mmCIF file of C-alpha atoms in Angstrom:
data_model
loop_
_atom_site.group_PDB
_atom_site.id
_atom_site.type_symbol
_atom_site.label_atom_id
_atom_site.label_comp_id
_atom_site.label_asym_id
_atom_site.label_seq_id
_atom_site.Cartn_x
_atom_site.Cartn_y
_atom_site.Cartn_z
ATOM 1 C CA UNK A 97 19.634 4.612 -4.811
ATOM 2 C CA UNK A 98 15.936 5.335 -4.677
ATOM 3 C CA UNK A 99 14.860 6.320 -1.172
ATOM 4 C CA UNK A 100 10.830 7.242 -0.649
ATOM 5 C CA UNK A 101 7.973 6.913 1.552
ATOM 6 C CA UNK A 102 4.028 6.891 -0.096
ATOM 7 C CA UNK A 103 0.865 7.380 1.894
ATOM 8 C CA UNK A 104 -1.846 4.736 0.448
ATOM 9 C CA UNK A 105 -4.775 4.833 1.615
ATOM 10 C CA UNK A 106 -6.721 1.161 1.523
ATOM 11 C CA UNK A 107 -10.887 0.090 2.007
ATOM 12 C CA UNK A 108 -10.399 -3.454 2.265
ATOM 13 C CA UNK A 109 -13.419 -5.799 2.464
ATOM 14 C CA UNK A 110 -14.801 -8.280 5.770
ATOM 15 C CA UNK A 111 -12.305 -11.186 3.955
ATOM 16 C CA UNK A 112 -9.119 -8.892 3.729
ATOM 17 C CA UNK A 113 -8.939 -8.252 0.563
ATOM 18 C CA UNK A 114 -8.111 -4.547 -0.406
ATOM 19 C CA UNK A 115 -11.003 -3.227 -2.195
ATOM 20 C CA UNK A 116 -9.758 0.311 -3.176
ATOM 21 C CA UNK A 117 -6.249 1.840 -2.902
ATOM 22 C CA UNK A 118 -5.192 5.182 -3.365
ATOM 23 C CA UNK A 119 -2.331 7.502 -3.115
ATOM 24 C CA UNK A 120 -2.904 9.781 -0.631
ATOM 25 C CA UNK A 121 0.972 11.624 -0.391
ATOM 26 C CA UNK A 122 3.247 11.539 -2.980
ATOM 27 C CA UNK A 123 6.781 10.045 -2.174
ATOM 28 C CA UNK A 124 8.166 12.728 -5.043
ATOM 29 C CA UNK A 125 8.963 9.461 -7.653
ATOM 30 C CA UNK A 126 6.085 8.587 -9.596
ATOM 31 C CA UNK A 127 8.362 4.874 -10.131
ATOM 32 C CA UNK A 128 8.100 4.684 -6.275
ATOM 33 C CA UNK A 129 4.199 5.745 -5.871
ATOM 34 C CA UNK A 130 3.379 3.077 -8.453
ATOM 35 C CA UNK A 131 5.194 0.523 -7.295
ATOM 36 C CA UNK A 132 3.525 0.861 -3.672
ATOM 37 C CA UNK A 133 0.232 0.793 -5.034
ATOM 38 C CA UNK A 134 1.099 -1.749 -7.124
ATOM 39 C CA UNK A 135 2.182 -4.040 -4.275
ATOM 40 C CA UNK A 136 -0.708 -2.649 -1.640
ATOM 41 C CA UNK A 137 -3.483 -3.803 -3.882
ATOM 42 C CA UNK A 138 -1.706 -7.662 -3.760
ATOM 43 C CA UNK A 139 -1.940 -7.525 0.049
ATOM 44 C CA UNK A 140 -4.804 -9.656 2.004
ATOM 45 C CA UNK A 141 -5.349 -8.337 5.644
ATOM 46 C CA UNK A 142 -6.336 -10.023 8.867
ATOM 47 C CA UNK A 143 -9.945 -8.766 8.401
ATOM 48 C CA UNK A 144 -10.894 -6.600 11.291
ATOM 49 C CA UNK A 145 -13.362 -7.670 13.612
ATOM 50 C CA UNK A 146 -16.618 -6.047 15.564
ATOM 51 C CA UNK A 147 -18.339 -8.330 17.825
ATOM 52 C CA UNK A 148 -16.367 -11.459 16.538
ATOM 53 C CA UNK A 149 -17.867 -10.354 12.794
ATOM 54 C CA UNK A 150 -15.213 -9.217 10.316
ATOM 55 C CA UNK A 151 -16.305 -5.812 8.999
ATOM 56 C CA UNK A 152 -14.634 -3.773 6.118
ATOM 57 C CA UNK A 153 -12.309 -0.677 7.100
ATOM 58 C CA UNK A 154 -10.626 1.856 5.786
ATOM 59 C CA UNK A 155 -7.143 2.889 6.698
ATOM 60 C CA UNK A 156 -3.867 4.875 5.522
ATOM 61 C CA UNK A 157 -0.572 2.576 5.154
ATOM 62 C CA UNK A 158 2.649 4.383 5.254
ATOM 63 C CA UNK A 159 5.565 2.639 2.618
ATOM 64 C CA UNK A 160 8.916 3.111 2.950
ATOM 65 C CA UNK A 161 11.180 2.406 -0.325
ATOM 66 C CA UNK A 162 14.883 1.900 -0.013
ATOM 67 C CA UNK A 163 15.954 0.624 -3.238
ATOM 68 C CA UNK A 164 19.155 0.121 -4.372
ATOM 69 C CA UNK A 165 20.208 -0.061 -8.053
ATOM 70 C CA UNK A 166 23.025 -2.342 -8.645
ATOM 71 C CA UNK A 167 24.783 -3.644 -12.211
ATOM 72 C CA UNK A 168 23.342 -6.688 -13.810
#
């Protein structure tokens, strides 16, 4: 059982798309911090809007891992 949670940090662009992602806290399992980064920079976002114009943003994403490893 792999259990961890990874801080990413993401600057995502006015058309959702994730533009830079980083790890910003370790989950202690460098399987688990790759595979969040991994799956963050596949995201598209809900671009965030100012004034009814989507703008880019920057924000921290917690995410959580619960992985269980069963026999094939």
């Amino acid at each position: 059982k792999m259990i961890g949670t990874v801080l990413v940090g993401v600057a995502g662009d006015a058309s959702g798309m994730p533009t830079d992602v980083t790890l910003e806290n370790n989950s202690g399992s460098r399987v688990l911090d790759r595979a969040a980064l991994e799956a963050v920079r596949k995201w598209r976002f809900q671009p965030a809007q100012r004034g009814g114009t989507p703008v880019a943003v920057n924000l921290l994403w917690l995410v959580e891992h619960t992985t269980v490893r069963g026999k094939i």
